[in-house]
Tab-separated table of N, CA and C in Angstrom:
chain	number	residue	atom	x	y	z
A	1	MET	N	103.395	111.629	75.369
A	1	MET	CA	103.100	110.073	75.444
A	1	MET	C	101.380	110.351	76.452
A	2	LEU	N	101.153	108.994	75.852
A	2	LEU	CA	99.944	109.236	76.074
A	2	LEU	C	99.168	107.913	77.540
A	3	ILE	N	98.820	108.016	78.615
A	3	ILE	CA	99.131	107.661	79.485
A	3	ILE	C	97.167	107.559	80.570
A	4	ARG	N	96.730	105.814	79.886
A	4	ARG	CA	95.333	105.653	80.264
A	4	ARG	C	96.152	105.551	81.844
A	5	ASN	N	94.702	106.243	82.970
A	5	ASN	CA	94.628	106.692	83.854
A	5	ASN	C	94.162	104.501	84.254
A	6	PRO	N	95.432	105.028	85.401
A	6	PRO	CA	95.293	103.807	86.022
A	6	PRO	C	94.019	102.998	87.252
A	7	ARG	N	92.925	103.981	87.184
A	7	ARG	CA	92.337	103.467	88.473
A	7	ARG	C	91.474	103.079	87.386
A	8	ILE	N	91.139	102.854	86.513
A	8	ILE	CA	90.244	102.770	85.534
A	8	ILE	C	90.607	101.083	84.829
A	9	GLU	N	88.904	100.220	85.489
A	9	GLU	CA	89.396	98.845	85.301
A	9	GLU	C	88.301	98.048	83.730
A	10	GLU	N	88.965	97.082	82.910
A	10	GLU	CA	88.145	96.462	81.797
A	10	GLU	C	87.915	95.408	81.743
A	11	ALA	N	86.576	94.842	80.625
A	11	ALA	CA	86.199	93.993	80.809
A	11	ALA	C	86.061	93.543	79.644
A	12	PRO	N	86.320	93.271	78.829
A	12	PRO	CA	86.068	92.607	77.453
A	12	PRO	C	84.104	92.487	77.647
A	13	LEU	N	83.483	92.674	76.167
A	13	LEU	CA	82.019	93.248	75.630
A	13	LEU	C	82.251	92.359	75.017
A	14	GLN	N	82.009	91.016	74.617
A	14	GLN	CA	81.909	91.082	72.983
A	14	GLN	C	82.929	91.634	71.707
A	15	LYS	N	82.910	92.115	70.896
A	15	LYS	CA	83.693	92.829	69.954
A	15	LYS	C	84.277	94.231	70.929
A	16	ASP	N	83.417	95.055	71.697
A	16	ASP	CA	83.739	96.338	72.670
A	16	ASP	C	84.874	96.526	73.843
A	17	LEU	N	84.620	96.861	74.617
A	17	LEU	CA	85.485	96.763	75.999
A	17	LEU	C	84.596	97.614	76.890
A	18	MET	N	85.090	97.342	77.932
A	18	MET	CA	83.812	98.064	78.490
A	18	MET	C	85.294	98.885	79.386
A	19	LEU	N	84.289	99.672	80.214
A	19	LEU	CA	85.723	100.491	81.141
A	19	LEU	C	84.741	100.795	82.106
A	20	PHE	N	85.019	100.621	83.621
A	20	PHE	CA	84.861	101.817	84.969
A	20	PHE	C	85.275	102.626	85.645
A	21	ASP	N	84.965	103.682	85.638
A	21	ASP	CA	85.259	104.315	86.808
A	21	ASP	C	85.197	104.241	88.014
A	22	PRO	N	85.988	104.110	89.029
A	22	PRO	CA	85.655	103.911	89.882
A	22	PRO	C	84.902	104.582	91.641
A	23	GLU	N	86.189	106.140	90.842
A	23	GLU	CA	85.739	107.150	91.940
A	23	GLU	C	84.906	107.359	91.067
A	24	SER	N	84.198	107.755	89.468
A	24	SER	CA	82.716	108.143	89.739
A	24	SER	C	81.069	107.254	89.265
A	25	SER	N	81.873	106.582	89.666
A	25	SER	CA	81.247	104.989	89.166
A	25	SER	C	80.374	105.449	88.458
A	26	LYS	N	80.836	105.364	86.633
A	26	LYS	CA	81.094	105.661	85.551
A	26	LYS	C	81.371	104.743	85.404
A	27	PHE	N	79.902	103.713	84.021
A	27	PHE	CA	81.095	102.751	82.904
A	27	PHE	C	80.646	103.670	81.433
A	28	TYR	N	82.225	102.605	80.734
A	28	TYR	CA	82.176	103.386	79.283
A	28	TYR	C	81.753	101.832	78.500
A	29	VAL	N	81.730	102.445	77.356
A	29	VAL	CA	81.474	101.078	75.859
A	29	VAL	C	82.606	102.041	75.587
A	30	LEU	N	83.534	101.064	74.642
A	30	LEU	CA	84.272	101.775	74.110
A	30	LEU	C	83.906	100.780	72.518
A	31	ASN	N	84.039	100.913	70.603
A	31	ASN	CA	84.070	100.230	70.094
A	31	ASN	C	85.179	99.610	69.975
A	32	PRO	N	85.438	99.091	68.967
A	32	PRO	CA	86.757	98.221	68.099
A	32	PRO	C	87.599	99.222	67.962
A	33	THR	N	87.802	100.459	67.584
A	33	THR	CA	88.896	101.314	67.121
A	33	THR	C	89.120	102.005	68.557
A	34	MET	N	88.552	102.488	69.664
A	34	MET	CA	88.212	103.148	70.488
A	34	MET	C	88.885	102.112	72.421
A	35	ALA	N	88.665	100.716	71.616
A	35	ALA	CA	89.384	100.732	72.296
A	35	ALA	C	90.671	99.766	71.823
A	36	PHE	N	91.262	99.841	70.482
A	36	PHE	CA	92.247	99.585	69.882
A	36	PHE	C	93.226	100.928	71.251
A	37	VAL	N	93.192	101.902	71.016
A	37	VAL	CA	93.089	103.289	71.032
A	37	VAL	C	93.115	103.056	72.795
A	38	TRP	N	93.144	102.952	72.844
A	38	TRP	CA	93.294	102.700	74.545
A	38	TRP	C	93.980	101.906	74.793
A	39	ARG	N	93.820	101.351	74.580
A	39	ARG	CA	95.042	99.681	75.053
A	39	ARG	C	96.166	100.596	74.219
A	40	HIS	N	96.478	100.773	73.102
A	40	HIS	CA	98.403	101.630	72.966
A	40	HIS	C	98.067	102.631	73.943
A	41	CYS	N	97.447	102.942	74.553
A	41	CYS	CA	97.627	104.446	75.482
A	41	CYS	C	98.285	104.077	76.559
A	42	ASP	N	99.978	103.194	76.270
A	42	ASP	CA	101.188	102.639	77.829
A	42	ASP	C	102.180	103.393	78.092
A	43	GLY	N	102.038	105.205	77.939
A	43	GLY	CA	102.514	105.926	78.037
A	43	GLY	C	104.140	105.440	77.231
A	44	ALA	N	104.296	104.942	76.119
A	44	ALA	CA	105.497	104.833	75.349
A	44	ALA	C	105.269	105.221	73.746
A	45	ARG	N	103.706	105.360	73.851
A	45	ARG	CA	103.993	105.911	72.213
A	45	ARG	C	103.024	107.079	72.390
A	46	SER	N	103.261	106.956	70.963
A	46	SER	CA	102.561	109.197	70.463
A	46	SER	C	100.887	108.629	69.615
A	47	MET	N	101.447	109.791	69.258
A	47	MET	CA	99.641	109.609	68.759
A	47	MET	C	99.903	108.862	67.362
A	48	THR	N	101.162	109.755	66.490
A	48	THR	CA	101.950	109.092	65.504
A	48	THR	C	101.602	107.716	65.770
A	49	GLN	N	102.213	107.308	66.097
A	49	GLN	CA	102.738	106.095	66.877
A	49	GLN	C	101.136	104.950	66.202
A	50	ILE	N	100.677	105.715	67.693
A	50	ILE	CA	98.832	104.694	68.195
A	50	ILE	C	99.067	104.686	66.100
A	51	ALA	N	98.028	105.656	65.203
A	51	ALA	CA	98.240	105.701	64.215
A	51	ALA	C	98.773	105.005	62.615
A	52	GLU	N	99.456	104.644	62.957
A	52	GLU	CA	100.620	103.624	61.999
A	52	GLU	C	100.297	102.437	63.114
A	53	SER	N	99.268	102.266	63.787
A	53	SER	CA	99.485	100.771	64.307
A	53	SER	C	98.381	101.074	64.113
A	54	LEU	N	96.991	101.368	64.144
A	54	LEU	CA	95.786	101.158	63.859
A	54	LEU	C	95.574	101.433	62.502
A	55	GLU	N	96.629	101.869	61.794
A	55	GLU	CA	96.545	101.686	60.751
A	55	GLU	C	97.216	100.067	59.437
A	56	GLY	N	97.466	99.971	60.696
A	56	GLY	CA	98.373	97.695	60.245
A	56	GLY	C	97.201	97.112	60.909
A	57	GLU	N	96.305	97.535	61.739
A	57	GLU	CA	95.998	96.537	62.125
A	57	GLU	C	94.396	96.507	61.013
A	58	PHE	N	93.637	97.167	61.174
A	58	PHE	CA	93.150	97.489	60.636
A	58	PHE	C	92.849	97.787	58.902
A	59	SER	N	92.287	96.642	58.064
A	59	SER	CA	92.615	97.357	56.584
A	59	SER	C	91.780	98.131	56.431
A	60	ASP	N	90.809	98.055	56.253
A	60	ASP	CA	89.905	99.604	55.657
A	60	ASP	C	90.276	100.973	56.380
A	61	VAL	N	91.554	100.697	56.172
A	61	VAL	CA	92.000	101.769	57.957
A	61	VAL	C	93.058	103.196	56.825
A	62	ASP	N	92.784	104.235	56.437
A	62	ASP	CA	94.331	104.656	55.082
A	62	ASP	C	94.748	105.258	56.538
A	63	ARG	N	95.739	105.588	56.191
A	63	ARG	CA	96.872	106.561	56.925
A	63	ARG	C	96.575	108.359	57.783
A	64	GLY	N	95.332	108.385	56.823
A	64	GLY	CA	94.267	110.051	56.626
A	64	GLY	C	93.893	109.718	57.996
A	65	ARG	N	92.730	108.448	57.327
A	65	ARG	CA	91.630	108.718	58.456
A	65	ARG	C	91.812	107.658	59.715
A	66	ALA	N	93.610	107.110	60.051
A	66	ALA	CA	94.228	106.675	61.065
A	66	ALA	C	94.232	107.969	62.015
A	67	GLU	N	95.085	108.745	61.764
A	67	GLU	CA	95.241	110.285	62.124
A	67	GLU	C	94.558	110.371	63.360
A	68	THR	N	93.088	110.730	61.629
A	68	THR	CA	92.069	111.479	62.255
A	68	THR	C	91.040	110.474	63.734
A	69	ASP	N	91.259	109.633	63.164
A	69	ASP	CA	90.682	108.441	64.575
A	69	ASP	C	91.211	108.659	65.912
A	70	VAL	N	91.694	108.978	65.391
A	70	VAL	CA	93.771	108.640	67.162
A	70	VAL	C	93.083	110.143	68.029
A	71	LYS	N	93.060	111.075	66.638
A	71	LYS	CA	93.459	112.394	68.036
A	71	LYS	C	91.352	112.288	68.010
A	72	VAL	N	90.101	111.782	67.337
A	72	VAL	CA	88.869	112.517	68.047
A	72	VAL	C	88.451	111.049	68.741
A	73	ALA	N	89.516	109.703	69.687
A	73	ALA	CA	89.678	108.590	70.456
A	73	ALA	C	90.442	109.095	70.640
A	74	VAL	N	91.308	109.703	71.217
A	74	VAL	CA	92.360	110.559	72.238
A	74	VAL	C	91.762	111.514	73.124
A	75	GLU	N	91.058	112.826	72.274
A	75	GLU	CA	90.695	113.497	73.041
A	75	GLU	C	89.318	113.788	74.045
A	76	GLU	N	88.112	112.329	73.462
A	76	GLU	CA	86.940	111.860	73.870
A	76	GLU	C	87.717	111.242	75.697
A	77	LEU	N	88.087	110.523	74.777
A	77	LEU	CA	88.886	109.995	76.757
A	77	LEU	C	89.856	110.648	76.763
A	78	GLU	N	89.871	111.729	76.823
A	78	GLU	CA	90.966	113.093	78.290
A	78	GLU	C	89.206	113.451	78.610
A	79	GLN	N	88.815	113.984	78.014
A	79	GLN	CA	87.821	114.537	78.655
A	79	GLN	C	86.985	113.781	79.250
A	80	LEU	N	86.918	112.561	79.006
A	80	LEU	CA	86.255	111.775	80.334
A	80	LEU	C	87.083	111.355	80.978
A	81	GLY	N	88.644	111.742	81.129
A	81	GLY	CA	89.363	111.480	82.575
A	81	GLY	C	90.153	110.721	82.130
A	82	LEU	N	89.511	109.821	80.828
A	82	LEU	CA	90.633	107.823	80.920
A	82	LEU	C	91.894	108.116	80.299
A	83	LEU	N	91.819	108.544	79.497
A	83	LEU	CA	93.477	109.500	79.787
A	83	LEU	C	93.941	110.438	79.852
A	84	SER	N	95.485	110.321	80.026
A	84	SER	CA	96.298	111.892	80.221
A	84	SER	C	97.294	111.921	79.345
A	85	ARG	N	98.125	112.990	79.225
A	85	ARG	CA	98.936	113.427	78.485
A	85	ARG	C	100.040	113.517	79.757
A	86	ARG	N	101.086	112.889	79.056
A	86	ARG	CA	102.624	112.972	80.166
A	86	ARG	C	103.594	113.507	78.607
A	87	SER	N	104.385	114.869	79.755
A	87	SER	CA	105.907	114.783	79.045
A	87	SER	C	107.051	113.822	78.519
A	88	GLU	N	107.613	114.065	77.352
A	88	GLU	CA	108.664	113.355	77.309
A	88	GLU	C	109.493	114.224	77.898
A	89	VAL	N	110.175	112.833	77.950
A	89	VAL	CA	111.866	113.673	79.551
A	89	VAL	C	112.595	113.414	78.892
A	90	PRO	N	113.437	115.241	77.924
A	90	PRO	CA	114.870	114.516	77.573
A	90	PRO	C	115.744	113.786	78.471
A	91	ALA	N	116.418	112.612	77.652
A	91	ALA	CA	117.548	111.608	77.792
A	91	ALA	C	118.262	112.842	77.936
């Protein structure tokens, strides 16, 4: 499961989303697709579930593109320290 870094602050910026990392004092601007992925990384959804939601949200995105977009977005957000993965704990 994917989870947002809780230190990150966010603010809408027209159609985009601006993030601020107070630890590094860096700002990031996410386009609508990246912002969608960011907001859906709530610790309860998998990349597959986020891709399914993305496909439903954006009419011009098919399943293959949604999966690719989510994978690329997650990798970039992880590299920037904005997201992390947490293991699912068996019930």
